[in-house]
mmCIF file of C-alpha atoms in Angstrom:
data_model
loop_
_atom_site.group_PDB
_atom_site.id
_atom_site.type_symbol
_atom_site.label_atom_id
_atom_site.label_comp_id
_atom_site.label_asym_id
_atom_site.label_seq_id
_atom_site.Cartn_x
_atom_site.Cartn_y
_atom_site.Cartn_z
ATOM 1 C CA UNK O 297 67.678 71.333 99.822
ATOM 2 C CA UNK O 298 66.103 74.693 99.943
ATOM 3 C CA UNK O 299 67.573 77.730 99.022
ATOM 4 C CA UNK O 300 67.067 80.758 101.211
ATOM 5 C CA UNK O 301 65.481 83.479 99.243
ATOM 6 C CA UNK O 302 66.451 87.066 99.827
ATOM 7 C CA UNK O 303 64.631 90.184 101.440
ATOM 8 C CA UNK O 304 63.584 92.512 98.391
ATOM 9 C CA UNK O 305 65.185 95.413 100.199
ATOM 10 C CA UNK O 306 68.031 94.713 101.957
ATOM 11 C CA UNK O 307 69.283 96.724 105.280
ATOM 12 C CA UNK O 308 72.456 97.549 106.398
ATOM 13 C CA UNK O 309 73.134 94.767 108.794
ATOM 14 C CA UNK O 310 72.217 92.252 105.603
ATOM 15 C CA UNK O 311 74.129 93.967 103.921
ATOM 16 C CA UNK O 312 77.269 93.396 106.118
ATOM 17 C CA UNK O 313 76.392 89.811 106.385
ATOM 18 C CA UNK O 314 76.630 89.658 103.361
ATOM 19 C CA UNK O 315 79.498 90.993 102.066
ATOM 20 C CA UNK O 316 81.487 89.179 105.424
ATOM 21 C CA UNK O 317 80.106 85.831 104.195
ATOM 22 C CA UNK O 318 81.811 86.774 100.708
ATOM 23 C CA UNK O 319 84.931 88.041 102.748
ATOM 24 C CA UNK O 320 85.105 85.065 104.384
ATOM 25 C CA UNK O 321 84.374 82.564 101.845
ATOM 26 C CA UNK O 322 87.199 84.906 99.365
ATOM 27 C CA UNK O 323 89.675 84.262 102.028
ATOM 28 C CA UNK O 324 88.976 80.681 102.363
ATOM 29 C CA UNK O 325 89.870 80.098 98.513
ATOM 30 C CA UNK O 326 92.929 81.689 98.903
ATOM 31 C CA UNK O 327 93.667 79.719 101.480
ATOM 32 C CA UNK O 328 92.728 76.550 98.641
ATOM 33 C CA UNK O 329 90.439 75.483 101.338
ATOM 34 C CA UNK O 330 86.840 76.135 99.345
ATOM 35 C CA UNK O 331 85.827 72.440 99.355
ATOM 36 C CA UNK O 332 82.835 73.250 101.923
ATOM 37 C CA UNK O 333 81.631 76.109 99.762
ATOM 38 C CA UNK O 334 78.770 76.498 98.256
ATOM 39 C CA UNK O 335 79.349 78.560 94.692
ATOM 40 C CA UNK O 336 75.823 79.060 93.580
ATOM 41 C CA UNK O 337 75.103 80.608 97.459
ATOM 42 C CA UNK O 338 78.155 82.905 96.914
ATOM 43 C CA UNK O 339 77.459 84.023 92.837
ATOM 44 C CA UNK O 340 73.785 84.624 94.506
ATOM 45 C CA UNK O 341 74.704 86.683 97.079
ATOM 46 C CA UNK O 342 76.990 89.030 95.108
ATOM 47 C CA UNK O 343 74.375 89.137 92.894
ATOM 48 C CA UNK O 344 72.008 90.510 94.820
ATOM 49 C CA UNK O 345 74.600 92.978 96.637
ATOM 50 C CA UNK O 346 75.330 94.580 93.105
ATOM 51 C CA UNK O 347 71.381 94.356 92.097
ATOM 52 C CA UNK O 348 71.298 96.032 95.193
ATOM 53 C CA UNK O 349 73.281 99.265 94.534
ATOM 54 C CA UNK O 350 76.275 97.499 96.304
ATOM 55 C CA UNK O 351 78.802 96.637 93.546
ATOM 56 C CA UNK O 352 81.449 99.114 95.110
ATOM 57 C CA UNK O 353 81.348 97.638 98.691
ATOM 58 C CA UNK O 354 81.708 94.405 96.725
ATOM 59 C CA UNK O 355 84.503 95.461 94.490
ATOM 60 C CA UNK O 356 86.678 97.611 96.856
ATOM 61 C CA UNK O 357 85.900 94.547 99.500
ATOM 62 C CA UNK O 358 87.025 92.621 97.253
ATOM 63 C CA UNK O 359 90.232 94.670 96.202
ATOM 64 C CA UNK O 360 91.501 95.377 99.922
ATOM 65 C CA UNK O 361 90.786 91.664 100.755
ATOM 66 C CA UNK O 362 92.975 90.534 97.515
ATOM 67 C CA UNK O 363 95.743 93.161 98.825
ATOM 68 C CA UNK O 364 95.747 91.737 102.201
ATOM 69 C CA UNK O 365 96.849 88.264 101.174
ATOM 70 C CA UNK O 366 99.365 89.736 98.493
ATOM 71 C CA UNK O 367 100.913 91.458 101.374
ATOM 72 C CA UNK O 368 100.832 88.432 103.579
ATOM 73 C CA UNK O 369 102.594 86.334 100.419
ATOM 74 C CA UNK O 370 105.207 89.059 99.903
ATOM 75 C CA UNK O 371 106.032 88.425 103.687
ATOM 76 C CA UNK O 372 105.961 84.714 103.379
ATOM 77 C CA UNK O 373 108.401 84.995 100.076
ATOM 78 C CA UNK O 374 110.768 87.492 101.736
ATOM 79 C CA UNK O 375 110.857 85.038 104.470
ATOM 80 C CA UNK O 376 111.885 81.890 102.034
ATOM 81 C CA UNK O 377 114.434 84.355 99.891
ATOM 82 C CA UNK O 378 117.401 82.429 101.272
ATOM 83 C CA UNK O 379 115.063 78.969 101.072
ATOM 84 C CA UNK O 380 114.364 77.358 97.519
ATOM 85 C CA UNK O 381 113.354 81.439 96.447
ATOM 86 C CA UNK O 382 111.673 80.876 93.000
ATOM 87 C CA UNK O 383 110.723 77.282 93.921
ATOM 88 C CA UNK O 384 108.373 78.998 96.622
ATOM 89 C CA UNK O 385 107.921 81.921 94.738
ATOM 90 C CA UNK O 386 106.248 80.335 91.794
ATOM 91 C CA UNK O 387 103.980 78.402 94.122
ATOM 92 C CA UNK O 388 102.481 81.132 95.817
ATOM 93 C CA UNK O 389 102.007 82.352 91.543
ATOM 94 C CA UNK O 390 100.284 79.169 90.842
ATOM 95 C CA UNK O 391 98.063 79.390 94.157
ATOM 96 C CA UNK O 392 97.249 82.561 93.262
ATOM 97 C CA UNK O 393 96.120 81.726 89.652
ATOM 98 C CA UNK O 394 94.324 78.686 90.771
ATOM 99 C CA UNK O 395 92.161 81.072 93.270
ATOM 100 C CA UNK O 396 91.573 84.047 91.292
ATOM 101 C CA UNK O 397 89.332 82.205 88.625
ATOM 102 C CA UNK O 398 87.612 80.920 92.000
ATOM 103 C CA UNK O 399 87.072 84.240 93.358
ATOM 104 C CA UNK O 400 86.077 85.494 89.288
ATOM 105 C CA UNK O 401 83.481 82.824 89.269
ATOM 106 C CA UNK O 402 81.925 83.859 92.345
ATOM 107 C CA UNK O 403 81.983 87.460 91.252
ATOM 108 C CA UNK O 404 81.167 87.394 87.619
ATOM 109 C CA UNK O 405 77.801 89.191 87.708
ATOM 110 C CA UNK O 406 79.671 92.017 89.207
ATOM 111 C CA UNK O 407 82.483 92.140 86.622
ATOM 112 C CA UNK O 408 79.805 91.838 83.644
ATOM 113 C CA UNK O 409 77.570 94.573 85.290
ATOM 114 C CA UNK O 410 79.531 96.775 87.867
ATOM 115 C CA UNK O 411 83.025 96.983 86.428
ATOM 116 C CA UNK O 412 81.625 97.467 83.146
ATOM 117 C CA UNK O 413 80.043 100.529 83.787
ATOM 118 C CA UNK O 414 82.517 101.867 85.786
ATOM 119 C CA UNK O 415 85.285 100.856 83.636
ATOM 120 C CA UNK O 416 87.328 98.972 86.161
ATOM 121 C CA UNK O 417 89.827 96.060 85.628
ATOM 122 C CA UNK O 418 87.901 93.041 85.968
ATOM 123 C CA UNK O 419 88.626 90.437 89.498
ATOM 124 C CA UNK O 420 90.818 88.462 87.733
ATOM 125 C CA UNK O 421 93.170 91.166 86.113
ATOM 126 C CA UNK O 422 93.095 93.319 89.461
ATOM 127 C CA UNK O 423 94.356 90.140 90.886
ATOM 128 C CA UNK O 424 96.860 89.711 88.320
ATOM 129 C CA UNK O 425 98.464 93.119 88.567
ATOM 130 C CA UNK O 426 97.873 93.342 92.318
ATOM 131 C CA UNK O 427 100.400 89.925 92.446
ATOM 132 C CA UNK O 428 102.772 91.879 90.327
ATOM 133 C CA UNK O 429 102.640 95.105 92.211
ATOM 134 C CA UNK O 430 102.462 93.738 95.977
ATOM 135 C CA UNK O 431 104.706 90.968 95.343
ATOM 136 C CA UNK O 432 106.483 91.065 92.357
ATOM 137 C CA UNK O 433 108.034 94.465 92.612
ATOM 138 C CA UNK O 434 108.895 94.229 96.300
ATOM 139 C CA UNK O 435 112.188 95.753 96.328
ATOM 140 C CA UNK O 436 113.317 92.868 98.278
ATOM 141 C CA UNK O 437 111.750 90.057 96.301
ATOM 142 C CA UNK O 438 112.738 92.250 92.537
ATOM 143 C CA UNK O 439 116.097 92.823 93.576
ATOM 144 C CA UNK O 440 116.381 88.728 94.294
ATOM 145 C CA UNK O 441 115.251 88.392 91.039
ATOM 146 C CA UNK O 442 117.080 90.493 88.940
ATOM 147 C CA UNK O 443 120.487 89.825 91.365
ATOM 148 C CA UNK O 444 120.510 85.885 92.465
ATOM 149 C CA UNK O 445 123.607 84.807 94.458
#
């Protein structure tokens, strides 16, 4: 197997590339479908994309890609709230728990190097609180909590 190496300068369409083939790859995880991914491609290429002056494209990909599937679990658990509720509600939590460290691995250069220096939460605790706030403290979902029937 040979391992593509990367352009010492990269443009703006490798860029996008890039950070899509992380987007992509970040989604499929969450979907618990990463058995056709490669992880030392994916630490590699966000990697280069924060050696490459690139760590806030990565991280605020990153973030709004996380957000996106907390919203789309919020829907999914307001749709079950009359349907085995905390049965579902705790399996989306352990999906969730069981990708994150996924998505951390993938992304660790970043949170050592990046989020360091800017003094951001690192992928796994922005994941954390984002299940909390997106999910979590839906009125809808916290009210079913705090109020079963």
């Amino acid at each position: 197997m040979r391992i593509k190496s990367f352009p010492v300068s990269l443009n703006e369409q490798h860029i996008n590339q890039t950070w899509d083939k992380l987007r992509r790859a970040i989604l499929e995880i969450q979907k618990m479908n990463n058995s056709g991914l490669s992880f030392e491609e994916l630490y590699r290429n966000a990697y280069t994309l924060v050696l490459q002056k690139h760590g806030d494209l990565l991280y605020n990909g990153t973030k709004q890609v996380v957000m996106e599937h907390m919203i789309r679990i919020r829907d999914s658990v307001v749709e079950n709230l009359n349907n085995k509720f905390l049965s579902y509600l705790n399996s989306c939590w352990k999906d969730h728990q069981t990708a994150m460290p996924m998505i951390r691995d993938i992304l660790l250069y970043m949170d050592r190097i990046y989020v360091t220096q800017k003094k951001l939460d690192n992928v796994y605790k922005m994941g954390m609180v984002m299940f909390c706030q997106y999910v979590v403290r839906y009125t809808a979902i916290r009210e079913n909590l705090q109020n079963p029937t």
